[in-house]
PDB file of N, CA and C in Angstrom:
ATOM      1  N   MET A   1     -15.720   5.241   1.393  1.00  0.00           N
ATOM      2  CA  MET A   1     -15.724   3.801   1.335  1.00  0.00           C
ATOM      3  C   MET A   1     -14.290   3.780   0.073  1.00  0.00           C
ATOM      4  N   LEU A   2     -13.373   2.917   0.039  1.00  0.00           N
ATOM      5  CA  LEU A   2     -12.571   2.697  -0.848  1.00  0.00           C
ATOM      6  C   LEU A   2     -12.803   1.904  -1.157  1.00  0.00           C
ATOM      7  N   LYS A   3     -13.279   1.733  -2.890  1.00  0.00           N
ATOM      8  CA  LYS A   3     -13.477   0.871  -3.935  1.00  0.00           C
ATOM      9  C   LYS A   3     -12.547   0.357  -4.248  1.00  0.00           C
ATOM     10  N   SER A   4     -11.276   0.907  -4.418  1.00  0.00           N
ATOM     11  CA  SER A   4     -10.370   0.189  -5.297  1.00  0.00           C
ATOM     12  C   SER A   4      -8.934   0.775  -5.296  1.00  0.00           C
ATOM     13  N   ILE A   5      -7.656  -0.113  -5.040  1.00  0.00           N
ATOM     14  CA  ILE A   5      -6.513   0.853  -4.815  1.00  0.00           C
ATOM     15  C   ILE A   5      -5.325   0.783  -6.198  1.00  0.00           C
ATOM     16  N   LYS A   6      -4.681   1.367  -7.064  1.00  0.00           N
ATOM     17  CA  LYS A   6      -3.777   1.095  -7.521  1.00  0.00           C
ATOM     18  C   LYS A   6      -2.372   1.706  -7.029  1.00  0.00           C
ATOM     19  N   ILE A   7      -1.415   0.636  -7.301  1.00  0.00           N
ATOM     20  CA  ILE A   7       0.203   1.025  -6.770  1.00  0.00           C
ATOM     21  C   ILE A   7       0.840   1.024  -7.725  1.00  0.00           C
ATOM     22  N   LYS A   8       1.755   1.695  -8.161  1.00  0.00           N
ATOM     23  CA  LYS A   8       3.276   1.777  -8.596  1.00  0.00           C
ATOM     24  C   LYS A   8       4.352   2.119  -8.060  1.00  0.00           C
ATOM     25  N   ASN A   9       5.465   1.622  -8.339  1.00  0.00           N
ATOM     26  CA  ASN A   9       6.927   1.379  -7.819  1.00  0.00           C
ATOM     27  C   ASN A   9       6.972   1.974  -6.297  1.00  0.00           C
ATOM     28  N   PHE A  10       6.019   0.973  -5.973  1.00  0.00           N
ATOM     29  CA  PHE A  10       6.348   0.682  -4.352  1.00  0.00           C
ATOM     30  C   PHE A  10       7.186  -0.530  -3.748  1.00  0.00           C
ATOM     31  N   PRO A  11       7.870  -0.244  -2.587  1.00  0.00           N
ATOM     32  CA  PRO A  11       8.587  -1.599  -2.445  1.00  0.00           C
ATOM     33  C   PRO A  11       7.585  -2.547  -2.446  1.00  0.00           C
ATOM     34  N   SER A  12       8.173  -3.918  -3.646  1.00  0.00           N
ATOM     35  CA  SER A  12       7.174  -5.050  -3.284  1.00  0.00           C
ATOM     36  C   SER A  12       6.248  -5.277  -4.551  1.00  0.00           C
ATOM     37  N   LEU A  13       5.723  -4.260  -4.757  1.00  0.00           N
ATOM     38  CA  LEU A  13       4.375  -3.616  -5.587  1.00  0.00           C
ATOM     39  C   LEU A  13       4.596  -2.581  -6.599  1.00  0.00           C
ATOM     40  N   LYS A  14       5.214  -3.337  -7.905  1.00  0.00           N
ATOM     41  CA  LYS A  14       5.739  -2.406  -8.842  1.00  0.00           C
ATOM     42  C   LYS A  14       4.346  -1.982  -9.479  1.00  0.00           C
ATOM     43  N   ASN A  15       3.430  -2.451  -9.635  1.00  0.00           N
ATOM     44  CA  ASN A  15       2.230  -2.716 -10.668  1.00  0.00           C
ATOM     45  C   ASN A  15       1.014  -3.367  -9.979  1.00  0.00           C
ATOM     46  N   PHE A  16       0.440  -2.614  -9.162  1.00  0.00           N
ATOM     47  CA  PHE A  16      -0.585  -3.515  -8.228  1.00  0.00           C
ATOM     48  C   PHE A  16      -1.700  -2.587  -8.366  1.00  0.00           C
ATOM     49  N   ASN A  17      -3.047  -3.923  -8.541  1.00  0.00           N
ATOM     50  CA  ASN A  17      -4.259  -3.415  -8.420  1.00  0.00           C
ATOM     51  C   ASN A  17      -5.045  -3.933  -7.672  1.00  0.00           C
ATOM     52  N   MET A  18      -6.006  -3.218  -6.732  1.00  0.00           N
ATOM     53  CA  MET A  18      -6.994  -4.081  -5.947  1.00  0.00           C
ATOM     54  C   MET A  18      -8.264  -3.699  -5.761  1.00  0.00           C
ATOM     55  N   GLU A  19      -9.112  -4.247  -5.980  1.00  0.00           N
ATOM     56  CA  GLU A  19     -10.525  -4.200  -6.211  1.00  0.00           C
ATOM     57  C   GLU A  19     -11.199  -4.477  -4.368  1.00  0.00           C
ATOM     58  N   PHE A  20     -11.838  -3.981  -3.476  1.00  0.00           N
ATOM     59  CA  PHE A  20     -12.376  -3.888  -2.567  1.00  0.00           C
ATOM     60  C   PHE A  20     -14.190  -4.075  -2.203  1.00  0.00           C
ATOM     61  N   ASN A  21     -14.362  -5.164  -1.359  1.00  0.00           N
ATOM     62  CA  ASN A  21     -16.121  -5.857  -1.388  1.00  0.00           C
ATOM     63  C   ASN A  21     -16.368  -4.719  -0.568  1.00  0.00           C
ATOM     64  N   SER A  22     -17.775  -4.483  -0.429  1.00  0.00           N
ATOM     65  CA  SER A  22     -18.374  -3.555   0.578  1.00  0.00           C
ATOM     66  C   SER A  22     -17.915  -5.044   1.821  1.00  0.00           C
ATOM     67  N   GLY A  23     -18.406  -4.292   3.159  1.00  0.00           N
ATOM     68  CA  GLY A  23     -17.882  -4.939   4.251  1.00  0.00           C
ATOM     69  C   GLY A  23     -16.002  -5.482   4.592  1.00  0.00           C
ATOM     70  N   LEU A  24     -16.008  -6.923   5.126  1.00  0.00           N
ATOM     71  CA  LEU A  24     -14.368  -6.903   5.553  1.00  0.00           C
ATOM     72  C   LEU A  24     -13.700  -7.354   4.643  1.00  0.00           C
ATOM     73  N   ASN A  25     -12.567  -7.048   4.351  1.00  0.00           N
ATOM     74  CA  ASN A  25     -12.019  -7.455   3.217  1.00  0.00           C
ATOM     75  C   ASN A  25     -10.418  -8.262   3.944  1.00  0.00           C
ATOM     76  N   VAL A  26     -10.020  -9.018   3.743  1.00  0.00           N
ATOM     77  CA  VAL A  26      -8.882  -9.977   4.112  1.00  0.00           C
ATOM     78  C   VAL A  26      -7.916 -10.071   3.299  1.00  0.00           C
ATOM     79  N   ILE A  27      -6.371  -9.647   3.948  1.00  0.00           N
ATOM     80  CA  ILE A  27      -5.384  -9.463   2.905  1.00  0.00           C
ATOM     81  C   ILE A  27      -4.642 -10.741   3.464  1.00  0.00           C
ATOM     82  N   ILE A  28      -4.514 -11.850   2.447  1.00  0.00           N
ATOM     83  CA  ILE A  28      -3.491 -13.022   3.063  1.00  0.00           C
ATOM     84  C   ILE A  28      -2.547 -12.953   1.650  1.00  0.00           C
ATOM     85  N   GLY A  29      -1.723 -13.829   2.171  1.00  0.00           N
ATOM     86  CA  GLY A  29      -0.308 -13.864   0.868  1.00  0.00           C
ATOM     87  C   GLY A  29       0.681 -14.512   1.620  1.00  0.00           C
ATOM     88  N   GLU A  30       1.591 -15.223   0.805  1.00  0.00           N
ATOM     89  CA  GLU A  30       3.274 -15.697   1.091  1.00  0.00           C
ATOM     90  C   GLU A  30       3.762 -15.013   1.957  1.00  0.00           C
ATOM     91  N   ASN A  31       5.256 -15.178   2.488  1.00  0.00           N
ATOM     92  CA  ASN A  31       6.194 -14.096   3.040  1.00  0.00           C
ATOM     93  C   ASN A  31       6.709 -13.436   1.527  1.00  0.00           C
ATOM     94  N   ASP A  32       6.844 -11.912   1.830  1.00  0.00           N
ATOM     95  CA  ASP A  32       7.874 -11.653   0.348  1.00  0.00           C
ATOM     96  C   ASP A  32       6.522 -11.191  -0.100  1.00  0.00           C
ATOM     97  N   ALA A  33       5.785 -11.329   0.030  1.00  0.00           N
ATOM     98  CA  ALA A  33       4.741 -11.402  -1.421  1.00  0.00           C
ATOM     99  C   ALA A  33       3.742  -9.468  -1.740  1.00  0.00           C
ATOM    100  N   GLY A  34       4.334  -8.694  -0.224  1.00  0.00           N
ATOM    101  CA  GLY A  34       3.648  -7.385  -0.331  1.00  0.00           C
ATOM    102  C   GLY A  34       3.158  -7.133   0.354  1.00  0.00           C
ATOM    103  N   ASN A  35       2.196  -8.062   0.832  1.00  0.00           N
ATOM    104  CA  ASN A  35       1.690  -7.423   1.928  1.00  0.00           C
ATOM    105  C   ASN A  35       1.278  -6.636   3.004  1.00  0.00           C
ATOM    106  N   THR A  36       2.758  -6.786   3.661  1.00  0.00           N
ATOM    107  CA  THR A  36       3.430  -5.365   4.555  1.00  0.00           C
ATOM    108  C   THR A  36       3.485  -4.190   3.439  1.00  0.00           C
ATOM    109  N   SER A  37       3.502  -4.348   2.245  1.00  0.00           N
ATOM    110  CA  SER A  37       3.918  -3.004   1.492  1.00  0.00           C
ATOM    111  C   SER A  37       2.305  -2.379   1.305  1.00  0.00           C
ATOM    112  N   LEU A  38       1.657  -3.512   1.017  1.00  0.00           N
ATOM    113  CA  LEU A  38      -0.340  -2.809   0.836  1.00  0.00           C
ATOM    114  C   LEU A  38      -0.413  -1.991   2.005  1.00  0.00           C
ATOM    115  N   ILE A  39      -0.599  -2.743   3.029  1.00  0.00           N
ATOM    116  CA  ILE A  39      -0.969  -1.990   4.658  1.00  0.00           C
ATOM    117  C   ILE A  39       0.080  -0.393   4.856  1.00  0.00           C
ATOM    118  N   ASP A  40       1.415  -0.328   4.552  1.00  0.00           N
ATOM    119  CA  ASP A  40       2.308   0.652   4.821  1.00  0.00           C
ATOM    120  C   ASP A  40       1.902   1.701   3.581  1.00  0.00           C
ATOM    121  N   SER A  41       1.034   1.530   2.604  1.00  0.00           N
ATOM    122  CA  SER A  41       0.527   1.982   1.533  1.00  0.00           C
ATOM    123  C   SER A  41      -1.255   2.671   2.016  1.00  0.00           C
ATOM    124  N   LEU A  42      -1.655   2.002   2.918  1.00  0.00           N
ATOM    125  CA  LEU A  42      -2.781   2.314   2.724  1.00  0.00           C
ATOM    126  C   LEU A  42      -2.588   3.476   4.208  1.00  0.00           C
ATOM    127  N   LYS A  43      -1.258   3.015   5.075  1.00  0.00           N
ATOM    128  CA  LYS A  43      -1.262   3.740   6.379  1.00  0.00           C
ATOM    129  C   LYS A  43      -0.837   5.600   5.490  1.00  0.00           C
ATOM    130  N   ILE A  44      -0.293   5.466   4.271  1.00  0.00           N
ATOM    131  CA  ILE A  44       0.104   6.520   3.807  1.00  0.00           C
ATOM    132  C   ILE A  44      -0.754   7.139   3.104  1.00  0.00           C
ATOM    133  N   LEU A  45      -2.027   6.327   3.117  1.00  0.00           N
ATOM    134  CA  LEU A  45      -2.799   7.244   2.156  1.00  0.00           C
ATOM    135  C   LEU A  45      -3.511   8.006   3.488  1.00  0.00           C
ATOM    136  N   PHE A  46      -3.894   7.238   4.473  1.00  0.00           N
ATOM    137  CA  PHE A  46      -4.833   7.907   5.437  1.00  0.00           C
ATOM    138  C   PHE A  46      -4.518   8.093   6.628  1.00  0.00           C
ATOM    139  N   SER A  47      -2.908   8.924   6.261  1.00  0.00           N
ATOM    140  CA  SER A  47      -2.726   9.465   7.794  1.00  0.00           C
ATOM    141  C   SER A  47      -2.646  10.686   7.345  1.00  0.00           C
ATOM    142  N   LYS A  48      -2.607  11.090   8.955  1.00  0.00           N
ATOM    143  CA  LYS A  48      -3.194  12.685   8.839  1.00  0.00           C
ATOM    144  C   LYS A  48      -1.203  13.178   9.416  1.00  0.00           C
ATOM    145  N   LYS A  49      -0.657  12.380   9.260  1.00  0.00           N
ATOM    146  CA  LYS A  49       0.603  12.905  10.375  1.00  0.00           C
ATOM    147  C   LYS A  49       1.639  12.051   9.286  1.00  0.00           C
ATOM    148  N   LYS A  50       2.750  12.949  10.209  1.00  0.00           N
ATOM    149  CA  LYS A  50       4.221  12.586   8.975  1.00  0.00           C
ATOM    150  C   LYS A  50       4.521  10.863   9.210  1.00  0.00           C
ATOM    151  N   ILE A  51       4.890  10.311   7.867  1.00  0.00           N
ATOM    152  CA  ILE A  51       5.698   9.024   8.167  1.00  0.00           C
ATOM    153  C   ILE A  51       6.452   8.840   7.862  1.00  0.00           C
ATOM    154  N   ASP A  52       7.619   8.073   8.810  1.00  0.00           N
ATOM    155  CA  ASP A  52       9.074   8.185   8.500  1.00  0.00           C
ATOM    156  C   ASP A  52       9.225   6.770   7.274  1.00  0.00           C
ATOM    157  N   MET A  53       9.899   7.107   6.429  1.00  0.00           N
ATOM    158  CA  MET A  53      10.277   6.370   5.367  1.00  0.00           C
ATOM    159  C   MET A  53      11.547   6.584   5.331  1.00  0.00           C
ATOM    160  N   ASN A  54      12.514   5.133   4.594  1.00  0.00           N
ATOM    161  CA  ASN A  54      13.691   5.041   4.416  1.00  0.00           C
ATOM    162  C   ASN A  54      14.101   5.877   3.171  1.00  0.00           C
ATOM    163  N   ASP A  55      14.945   6.006   2.512  1.00  0.00           N
ATOM    164  CA  ASP A  55      15.369   6.921   1.880  1.00  0.00           C
ATOM    165  C   ASP A  55      15.286   6.636   0.093  1.00  0.00           C
ATOM    166  N   SER A  56      15.144   4.865   0.160  1.00  0.00           N
ATOM    167  CA  SER A  56      14.507   4.515  -1.079  1.00  0.00           C
ATOM    168  C   SER A  56      12.886   4.395  -1.068  1.00  0.00           C
ATOM    169  N   MET A  57      12.073   4.392   0.181  1.00  0.00           N
ATOM    170  CA  MET A  57      10.926   4.357  -0.062  1.00  0.00           C
ATOM    171  C   MET A  57      10.703   5.691  -0.799  1.00  0.00           C
ATOM    172  N   LYS A  58      11.232   6.802  -0.107  1.00  0.00           N
ATOM    173  CA  LYS A  58      10.781   7.941   0.096  1.00  0.00           C
ATOM    174  C   LYS A  58      11.153   8.565  -1.782  1.00  0.00           C
ATOM    175  N   SER A  59      12.444   8.260  -2.123  1.00  0.00           N
ATOM    176  CA  SER A  59      12.609   8.299  -3.510  1.00  0.00           C
ATOM    177  C   SER A  59      11.533   7.727  -4.650  1.00  0.00           C
ATOM    178  N   LYS A  60      11.008   6.445  -4.468  1.00  0.00           N
ATOM    179  CA  LYS A  60       9.740   5.993  -5.018  1.00  0.00           C
ATOM    180  C   LYS A  60       8.301   6.888  -5.163  1.00  0.00           C
ATOM    181  N   ILE A  61       8.120   7.018  -4.107  1.00  0.00           N
ATOM    182  CA  ILE A  61       6.990   7.839  -3.770  1.00  0.00           C
ATOM    183  C   ILE A  61       7.134   8.948  -4.223  1.00  0.00           C
ATOM    184  N   LEU A  62       7.926  10.001  -4.026  1.00  0.00           N
ATOM    185  CA  LEU A  62       8.330  11.238  -4.629  1.00  0.00           C
ATOM    186  C   LEU A  62       8.693  11.848  -5.996  1.00  0.00           C
TER     187      LEU A  62
END
């Protein structure tokens, strides 16, 4: 179970920390607040296959 996540230098999430509760966690926020970036970072974390990213994302992750 994922208990927390810390993200740095990811699009819209320059220095982000989040603690998860047991059970269901809901992610809400205003437009352009980083909701999709959080989901994208979780996809990368849990993915077993290559994820296509634009060059600006690659330079920040690698």
